[in-house]
């Protein structure tokens, strides 16, 4: 893939490339690590929290659990709709229990993180504590995560590097690979 320059970020749009995205995840790891809080499992919210959750699971050498949630579906993922939370959490061993770090990419409205916290309390009695970590926390969020890397006072739309795949289809990928892009 060609490295095309990103548009300039401003108060309304934050443009994030792959390198900055990965550094941001590592920065969030640092924030959580330096807090001194010890947790037993990482629970990531799919889809936005999958990549950060995977990195946390690997770096802290802890099991990764996945909970699928979805609210941004319309218009290539740019319009928020009703929040859907999966009934079950996917874990590779055992069940969700103990101290859990809930990881997502951002706190936008705060609705997802707030409802997931309530979902965990109501459905997972073996979970003793939940703390949340996100890369970006917008000022408009009604939920304040326990850990975040960057506070965004102007509530910009965050353009993450993987969003190009939201509107891409298999034939477009094949064509791009054939073109050597």
Short mmCIF file of C-alpha atoms in Angstrom, two decimals:
data_model
loop_
_atom_site.label_atom_id
_atom_site.label_comp_id
_atom_site.label_asym_id
_atom_site.label_seq_id
_atom_site.Cartn_x
_atom_site.Cartn_y
_atom_site.Cartn_z
CA UNK A 1 0.00 0.00 0.00
CA UNK A 2 1.17 3.48 -0.73
CA UNK A 3 1.71 5.79 2.19
CA UNK A 4 -0.57 8.66 1.31
CA UNK A 5 -0.31 11.71 3.54
CA UNK A 6 -3.18 12.23 5.96
CA UNK A 7 -5.23 15.41 5.99
CA UNK A 8 -4.31 17.92 8.67
CA UNK A 9 -6.13 17.39 11.97
CA UNK A 10 -8.18 20.24 13.41
CA UNK A 11 -10.87 20.79 16.07
CA UNK A 12 -13.42 18.79 14.03
CA UNK A 13 -11.28 15.93 12.67
CA UNK A 14 -8.43 13.90 14.15
CA UNK A 15 -6.61 11.91 11.47
CA UNK A 16 -4.60 8.94 12.76
CA UNK A 17 -2.16 6.87 10.69
CA UNK A 18 -1.04 3.34 11.49
CA UNK A 19 2.22 4.36 13.21
CA UNK A 20 0.50 6.92 15.44
CA UNK A 21 -2.29 4.43 16.16
CA UNK A 22 0.16 1.78 17.36
CA UNK A 23 2.10 4.33 19.43
CA UNK A 24 -1.19 5.47 20.99
CA UNK A 25 -2.02 1.90 22.06
CA UNK A 26 1.45 1.59 23.58
CA UNK A 27 0.94 4.94 25.31
CA UNK A 28 -2.28 3.63 26.84
CA UNK A 29 -0.42 0.51 28.00
CA UNK A 30 2.02 2.83 29.75
CA UNK A 31 -0.79 4.77 31.46
CA UNK A 32 -2.37 1.58 32.80
CA UNK A 33 0.94 0.01 33.79
CA UNK A 34 2.12 3.12 35.63
CA UNK A 35 -1.16 3.23 37.58
CA UNK A 36 -0.01 0.09 39.38
CA UNK A 37 -3.42 -1.60 39.08
CA UNK A 38 -3.17 -5.37 38.66
CA UNK A 39 -5.89 -7.11 36.67
CA UNK A 40 -6.62 -10.72 35.77
CA UNK A 41 -8.13 -10.45 32.30
CA UNK A 42 -8.47 -8.09 29.39
CA UNK A 43 -11.96 -7.68 27.94
CA UNK A 44 -12.04 -5.84 24.65
CA UNK A 45 -15.09 -4.44 22.92
CA UNK A 46 -15.33 -5.54 19.32
CA UNK A 47 -14.81 -3.99 16.94
CA UNK A 48 -12.94 -0.83 17.95
CA UNK A 49 -11.27 -2.38 20.98
CA UNK A 50 -10.02 -5.53 19.25
CA UNK A 51 -6.62 -4.20 18.26
CA UNK A 52 -5.90 -2.42 21.56
CA UNK A 53 -7.22 -5.42 23.52
CA UNK A 54 -4.97 -7.80 21.60
CA UNK A 55 -1.92 -5.64 22.34
CA UNK A 56 -2.83 -5.39 26.05
CA UNK A 57 -3.33 -9.16 26.27
CA UNK A 58 0.06 -9.82 24.69
CA UNK A 59 2.04 -7.20 26.65
CA UNK A 60 0.52 -8.00 30.04
CA UNK A 61 0.50 -11.74 29.18
CA UNK A 62 -3.11 -12.13 30.28
CA UNK A 63 -6.12 -13.86 28.75
CA UNK A 64 -8.13 -11.87 26.21
CA UNK A 65 -11.92 -11.94 26.33
CA UNK A 66 -14.06 -10.40 23.60
CA UNK A 67 -17.50 -8.84 23.85
CA UNK A 68 -19.13 -7.77 20.61
CA UNK A 69 -20.96 -4.48 20.62
CA UNK A 70 -22.29 -2.45 17.75
CA UNK A 71 -23.85 0.96 17.37
CA UNK A 72 -22.00 2.64 14.49
CA UNK A 73 -23.37 0.82 11.46
CA UNK A 74 -24.99 3.26 9.04
CA UNK A 75 -23.09 5.20 6.38
CA UNK A 76 -19.84 3.21 6.56
CA UNK A 77 -19.80 3.35 10.35
CA UNK A 78 -20.25 7.10 10.75
CA UNK A 79 -23.78 7.23 12.17
CA UNK A 80 -24.58 5.91 15.65
CA UNK A 81 -27.69 3.81 16.06
CA UNK A 82 -29.09 1.63 18.85
CA UNK A 83 -26.48 -0.21 20.90
CA UNK A 84 -26.40 -3.99 20.61
CA UNK A 85 -24.44 -5.99 23.19
CA UNK A 86 -23.75 -9.67 22.61
CA UNK A 87 -25.24 -11.99 25.21
CA UNK A 88 -22.01 -13.96 25.68
CA UNK A 89 -18.36 -13.09 26.17
CA UNK A 90 -15.84 -15.14 24.24
CA UNK A 91 -12.97 -16.41 26.37
CA UNK A 92 -10.39 -19.07 25.55
CA UNK A 93 -10.24 -20.58 29.01
CA UNK A 94 -12.63 -20.50 31.93
CA UNK A 95 -15.02 -17.62 32.37
CA UNK A 96 -14.85 -13.89 32.83
CA UNK A 97 -13.92 -13.34 36.48
CA UNK A 98 -11.76 -11.42 38.89
CA UNK A 99 -10.38 -7.99 38.05
CA UNK A 100 -11.12 -7.08 34.43
CA UNK A 101 -9.65 -4.33 32.30
CA UNK A 102 -12.29 -3.24 29.79
CA UNK A 103 -10.54 -1.92 26.66
CA UNK A 104 -12.02 0.06 23.78
CA UNK A 105 -10.66 2.56 21.31
CA UNK A 106 -12.58 5.61 22.50
CA UNK A 107 -15.20 7.07 24.77
CA UNK A 108 -17.41 9.00 22.37
CA UNK A 109 -20.90 9.43 23.79
CA UNK A 110 -20.07 7.14 26.71
CA UNK A 111 -23.18 5.04 26.13
CA UNK A 112 -21.34 1.85 25.14
CA UNK A 113 -18.94 1.83 28.07
CA UNK A 114 -21.69 2.69 30.54
CA UNK A 115 -24.07 0.00 29.29
CA UNK A 116 -21.32 -2.61 29.09
CA UNK A 117 -20.36 -1.89 32.71
CA UNK A 118 -23.99 -2.51 33.74
CA UNK A 119 -24.13 -5.62 31.53
CA UNK A 120 -21.06 -7.05 33.26
CA UNK A 121 -22.44 -6.33 36.74
CA UNK A 122 -25.76 -7.98 35.88
CA UNK A 123 -24.42 -11.04 34.06
CA UNK A 124 -20.97 -11.88 35.42
CA UNK A 125 -21.08 -12.24 39.21
CA UNK A 126 -17.52 -13.63 39.32
CA UNK A 127 -16.15 -10.29 38.10
CA UNK A 128 -14.98 -8.46 41.22
CA UNK A 129 -13.80 -5.20 39.65
CA UNK A 130 -13.92 -3.55 36.24
CA UNK A 131 -11.82 -0.63 35.13
CA UNK A 132 -11.93 0.88 31.66
CA UNK A 133 -9.17 2.05 29.33
CA UNK A 134 -9.51 3.90 26.02
CA UNK A 135 -7.09 5.71 23.75
CA UNK A 136 -9.29 8.78 23.27
CA UNK A 137 -11.83 10.32 25.64
CA UNK A 138 -14.07 13.00 24.17
CA UNK A 139 -15.34 15.85 26.33
CA UNK A 140 -18.92 15.00 25.33
CA UNK A 141 -18.67 11.50 26.84
CA UNK A 142 -21.07 10.91 29.71
CA UNK A 143 -18.78 8.12 30.94
CA UNK A 144 -15.30 8.88 32.22
CA UNK A 145 -12.96 5.93 31.66
CA UNK A 146 -10.53 5.05 34.43
CA UNK A 147 -7.63 5.33 32.00
CA UNK A 148 -7.23 7.23 28.75
CA UNK A 149 -4.31 8.47 26.73
CA UNK A 150 -5.74 11.61 25.19
CA UNK A 151 -8.58 13.90 26.25
CA UNK A 152 -10.29 15.62 23.30
CA UNK A 153 -12.00 18.85 24.45
CA UNK A 154 -13.38 19.68 20.98
CA UNK A 155 -14.96 16.24 20.32
CA UNK A 156 -13.46 15.70 16.86
CA UNK A 157 -14.42 12.82 14.61
CA UNK A 158 -11.53 10.37 14.87
CA UNK A 159 -10.44 8.90 11.54
CA UNK A 160 -8.69 5.66 12.46
CA UNK A 161 -6.44 3.92 9.93
CA UNK A 162 -8.52 0.76 9.62
CA UNK A 163 -11.67 2.67 8.63
CA UNK A 164 -10.74 2.43 4.96
CA UNK A 165 -11.97 -1.17 5.16
CA UNK A 166 -15.49 -0.08 6.19
CA UNK A 167 -16.38 0.77 2.61
CA UNK A 168 -13.97 -1.56 0.80
CA UNK A 169 -15.13 -4.80 -0.75
CA UNK A 170 -13.12 -7.91 -1.76
CA UNK A 171 -12.92 -7.01 -5.43
CA UNK A 172 -11.45 -3.62 -4.51
CA UNK A 173 -8.76 -5.28 -2.40
CA UNK A 174 -7.93 -7.64 -5.27
CA UNK A 175 -7.75 -4.73 -7.73
CA UNK A 176 -5.51 -2.73 -5.41
CA UNK A 177 -3.15 -5.67 -4.95
CA UNK A 178 -2.99 -6.24 -8.71
CA UNK A 179 -2.14 -2.56 -9.21
CA UNK A 180 0.70 -2.90 -6.71
CA UNK A 181 -0.69 -0.11 -4.55
#
